[in-house]
CSV table of C-alpha atoms in Angstrom, one decimal:
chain,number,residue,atom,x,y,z
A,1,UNK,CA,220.2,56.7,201.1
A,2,UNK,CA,221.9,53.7,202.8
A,3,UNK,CA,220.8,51.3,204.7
A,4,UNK,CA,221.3,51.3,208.8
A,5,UNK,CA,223.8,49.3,210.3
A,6,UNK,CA,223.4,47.8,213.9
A,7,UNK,CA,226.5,49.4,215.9
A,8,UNK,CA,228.1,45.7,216.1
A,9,UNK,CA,228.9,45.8,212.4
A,10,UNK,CA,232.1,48.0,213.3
A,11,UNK,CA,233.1,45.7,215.8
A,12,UNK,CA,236.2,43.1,214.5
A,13,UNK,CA,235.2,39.2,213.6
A,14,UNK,CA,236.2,37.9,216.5
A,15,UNK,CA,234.7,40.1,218.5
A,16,UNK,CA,231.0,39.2,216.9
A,17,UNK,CA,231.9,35.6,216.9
A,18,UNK,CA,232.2,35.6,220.7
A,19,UNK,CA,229.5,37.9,221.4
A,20,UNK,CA,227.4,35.4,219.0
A,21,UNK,CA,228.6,32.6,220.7
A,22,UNK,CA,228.0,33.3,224.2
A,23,UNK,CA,224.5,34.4,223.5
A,24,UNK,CA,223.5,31.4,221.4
A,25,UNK,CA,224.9,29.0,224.1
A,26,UNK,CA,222.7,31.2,226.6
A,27,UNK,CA,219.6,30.6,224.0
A,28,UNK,CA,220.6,26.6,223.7
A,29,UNK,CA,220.3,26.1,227.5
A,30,UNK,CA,220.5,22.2,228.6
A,31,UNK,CA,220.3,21.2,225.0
A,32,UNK,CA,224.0,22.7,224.2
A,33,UNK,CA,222.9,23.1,220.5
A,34,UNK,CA,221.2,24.7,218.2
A,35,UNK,CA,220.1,24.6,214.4
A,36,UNK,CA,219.2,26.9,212.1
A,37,UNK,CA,217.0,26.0,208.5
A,38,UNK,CA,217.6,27.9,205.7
A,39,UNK,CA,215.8,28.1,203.1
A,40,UNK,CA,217.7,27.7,199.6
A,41,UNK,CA,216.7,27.1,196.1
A,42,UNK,CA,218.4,24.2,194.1
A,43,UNK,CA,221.3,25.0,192.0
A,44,UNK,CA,225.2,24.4,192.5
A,45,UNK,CA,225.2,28.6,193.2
A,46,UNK,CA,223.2,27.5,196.0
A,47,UNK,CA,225.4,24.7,197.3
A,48,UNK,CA,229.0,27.1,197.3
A,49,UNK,CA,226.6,29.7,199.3
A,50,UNK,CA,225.1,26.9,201.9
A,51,UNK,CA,228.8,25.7,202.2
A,52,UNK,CA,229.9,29.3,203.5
A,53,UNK,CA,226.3,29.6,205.7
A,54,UNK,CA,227.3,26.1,207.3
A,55,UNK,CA,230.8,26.4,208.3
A,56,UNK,CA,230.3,30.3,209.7
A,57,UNK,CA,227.1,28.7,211.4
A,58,UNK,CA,229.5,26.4,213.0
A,59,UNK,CA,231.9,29.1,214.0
A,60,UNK,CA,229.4,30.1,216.5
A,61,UNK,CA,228.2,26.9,217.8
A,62,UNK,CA,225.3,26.8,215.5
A,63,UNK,CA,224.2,23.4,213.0
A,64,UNK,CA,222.8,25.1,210.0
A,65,UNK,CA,220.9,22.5,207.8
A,66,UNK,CA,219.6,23.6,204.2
A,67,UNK,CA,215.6,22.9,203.7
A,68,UNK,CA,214.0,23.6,200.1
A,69,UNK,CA,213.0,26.9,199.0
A,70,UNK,CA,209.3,27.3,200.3
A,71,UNK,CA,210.2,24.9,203.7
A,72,UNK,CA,209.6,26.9,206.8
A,73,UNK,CA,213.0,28.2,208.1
A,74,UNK,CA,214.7,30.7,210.3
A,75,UNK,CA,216.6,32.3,207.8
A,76,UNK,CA,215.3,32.7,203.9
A,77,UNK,CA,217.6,33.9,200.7
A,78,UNK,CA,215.6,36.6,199.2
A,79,UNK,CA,216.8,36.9,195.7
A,80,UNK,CA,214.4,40.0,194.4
A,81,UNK,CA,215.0,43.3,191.7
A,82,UNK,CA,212.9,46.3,193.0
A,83,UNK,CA,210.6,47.6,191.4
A,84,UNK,CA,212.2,50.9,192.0
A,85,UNK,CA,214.1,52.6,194.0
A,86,UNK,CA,211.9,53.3,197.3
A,87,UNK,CA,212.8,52.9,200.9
A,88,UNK,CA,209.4,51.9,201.5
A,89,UNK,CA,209.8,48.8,199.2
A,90,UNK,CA,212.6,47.6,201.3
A,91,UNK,CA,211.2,48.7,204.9
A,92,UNK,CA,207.7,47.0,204.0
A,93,UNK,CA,209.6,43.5,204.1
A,94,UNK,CA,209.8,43.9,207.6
A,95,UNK,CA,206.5,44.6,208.4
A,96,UNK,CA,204.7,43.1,210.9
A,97,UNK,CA,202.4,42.1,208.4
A,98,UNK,CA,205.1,40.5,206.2
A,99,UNK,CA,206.4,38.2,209.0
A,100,UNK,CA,208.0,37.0,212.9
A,101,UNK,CA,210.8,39.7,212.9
A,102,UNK,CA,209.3,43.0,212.9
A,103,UNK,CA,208.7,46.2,215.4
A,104,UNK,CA,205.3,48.0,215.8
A,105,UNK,CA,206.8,51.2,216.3
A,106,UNK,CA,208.9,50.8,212.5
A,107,UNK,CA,205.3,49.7,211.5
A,108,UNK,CA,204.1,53.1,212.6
A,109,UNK,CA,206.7,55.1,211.3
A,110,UNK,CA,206.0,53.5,207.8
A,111,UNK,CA,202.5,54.1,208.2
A,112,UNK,CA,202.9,57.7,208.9
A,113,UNK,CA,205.2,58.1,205.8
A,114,UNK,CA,202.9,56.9,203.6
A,115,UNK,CA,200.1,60.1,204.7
A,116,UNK,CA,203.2,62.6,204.9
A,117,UNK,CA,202.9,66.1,203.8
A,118,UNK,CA,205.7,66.1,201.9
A,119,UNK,CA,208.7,64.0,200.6
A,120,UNK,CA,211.4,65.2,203.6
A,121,UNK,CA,208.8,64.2,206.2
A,122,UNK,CA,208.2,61.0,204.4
A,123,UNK,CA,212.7,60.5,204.3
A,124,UNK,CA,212.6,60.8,207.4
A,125,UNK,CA,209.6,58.8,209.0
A,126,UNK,CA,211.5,55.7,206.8
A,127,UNK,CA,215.1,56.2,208.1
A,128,UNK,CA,213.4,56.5,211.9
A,129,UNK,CA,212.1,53.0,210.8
A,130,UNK,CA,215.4,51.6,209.0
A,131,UNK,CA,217.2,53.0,212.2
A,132,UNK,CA,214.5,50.8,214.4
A,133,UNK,CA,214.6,47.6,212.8
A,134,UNK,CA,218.6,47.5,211.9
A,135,UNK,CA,218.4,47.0,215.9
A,136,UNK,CA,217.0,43.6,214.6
A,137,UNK,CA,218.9,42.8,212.3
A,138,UNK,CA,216.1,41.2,210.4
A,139,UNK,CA,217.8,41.1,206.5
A,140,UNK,CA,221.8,39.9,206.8
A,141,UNK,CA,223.4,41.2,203.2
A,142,UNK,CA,225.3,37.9,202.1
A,143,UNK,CA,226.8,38.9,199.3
A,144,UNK,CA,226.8,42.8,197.0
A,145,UNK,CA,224.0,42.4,194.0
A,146,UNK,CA,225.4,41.3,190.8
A,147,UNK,CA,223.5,42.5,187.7
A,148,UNK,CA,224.5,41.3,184.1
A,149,UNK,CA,223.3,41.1,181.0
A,150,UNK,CA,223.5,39.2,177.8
A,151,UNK,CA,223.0,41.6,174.8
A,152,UNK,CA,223.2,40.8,170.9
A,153,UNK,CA,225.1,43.9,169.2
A,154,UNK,CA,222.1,44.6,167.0
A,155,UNK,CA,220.5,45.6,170.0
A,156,UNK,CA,222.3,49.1,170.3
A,157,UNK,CA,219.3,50.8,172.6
A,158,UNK,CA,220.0,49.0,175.2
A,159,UNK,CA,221.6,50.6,178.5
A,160,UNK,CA,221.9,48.9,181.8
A,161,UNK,CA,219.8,50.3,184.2
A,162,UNK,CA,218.8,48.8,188.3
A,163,UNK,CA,215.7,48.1,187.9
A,164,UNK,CA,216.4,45.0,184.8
A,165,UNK,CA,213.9,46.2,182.6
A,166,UNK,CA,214.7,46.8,179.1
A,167,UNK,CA,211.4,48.0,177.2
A,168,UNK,CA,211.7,46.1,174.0
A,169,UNK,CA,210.8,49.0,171.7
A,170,UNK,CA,213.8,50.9,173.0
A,171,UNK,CA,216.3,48.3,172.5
A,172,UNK,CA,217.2,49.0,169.0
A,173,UNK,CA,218.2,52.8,167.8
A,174,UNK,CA,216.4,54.1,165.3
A,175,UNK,CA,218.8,54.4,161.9
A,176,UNK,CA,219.3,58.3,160.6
């Protein structure tokens, strides 16, 4: 299924941008300004993304400053494949466990889908817990997940598939 949406996302640009604004100069108090580290890895990809981060940071009143990779930081690009195609995998990133930005009661909601009876029970103990935590917007999508792939035309078993795992023994068709 999809993913939750907070109900802002249907609002127009401008709209969030205020909203943003006013409550970030609330949160900056006496100081007037705030920053924001995120955390990047190296690469030009990187620098074109931090470009975009800074100047919509800046839109809102916000000084975004890029810190290395594994620096402690307020917001952190999370460039992973999933292992499959679970909820649970997603949800469990959220945790309470996993870091700051969390909400015990999604935490119990994933732990009772994990002892469900059954798979509908288990659906919907995880989207009670997507619906919790999109209230917190704890993951911000930056960009829609590019997959590609580099194939030699020998290799004529190969088929895309989301997960990026291409078994080696299956990536050449056995001849007639």
């Amino acid at each position: 299924g999809q993913v939750s949406a907070p109900a802002w996302i249907r609002d127009p640009l401008p709209a969030r941008q205020a909203r943003a604004t006013a409550l970030l100069r609330e949160a900056a108090g006496a100081s007037g300004r705030l920053k924001v580290r995120v955390a990047l890895p190296a690469g030009p990809g990187m620098g074109l993304l931090f470009a975009r981060l800074r100047r919509d940071w800046a839109a809102v009143g916000v000084e975004a400053v890029r810190v290395p990779a594994g620096a402690a930081a307020e917001l952190r690009l999370i460039d992973e494949v999933a292992p499959a195609g679970l909820a649970s995998w997603y949800l469990r990133h959220f945790s309470c466990e996993a870091g700051p930005v969390c909400d015990p009661a999604a935490d119990e909601m994933m732990a009772a889908a994990r002892i469900a009876p059954d798979a509908a029970s288990r659906r919907g103990l995880l989207a009670n817990a997507d619906r919790i935590l999109a209230g917190l917007g704890p993951f911000i999508p930056l960009t829609a997940p590019v997959r590609w792939s580099l194939v030699a035309p020998r290799l004529t078993g190969f088929r895309p598939n989301a997960f990026g795992r291409h078994p080696i023994g299956e990536l050449i068709e056995p001849q007639p």
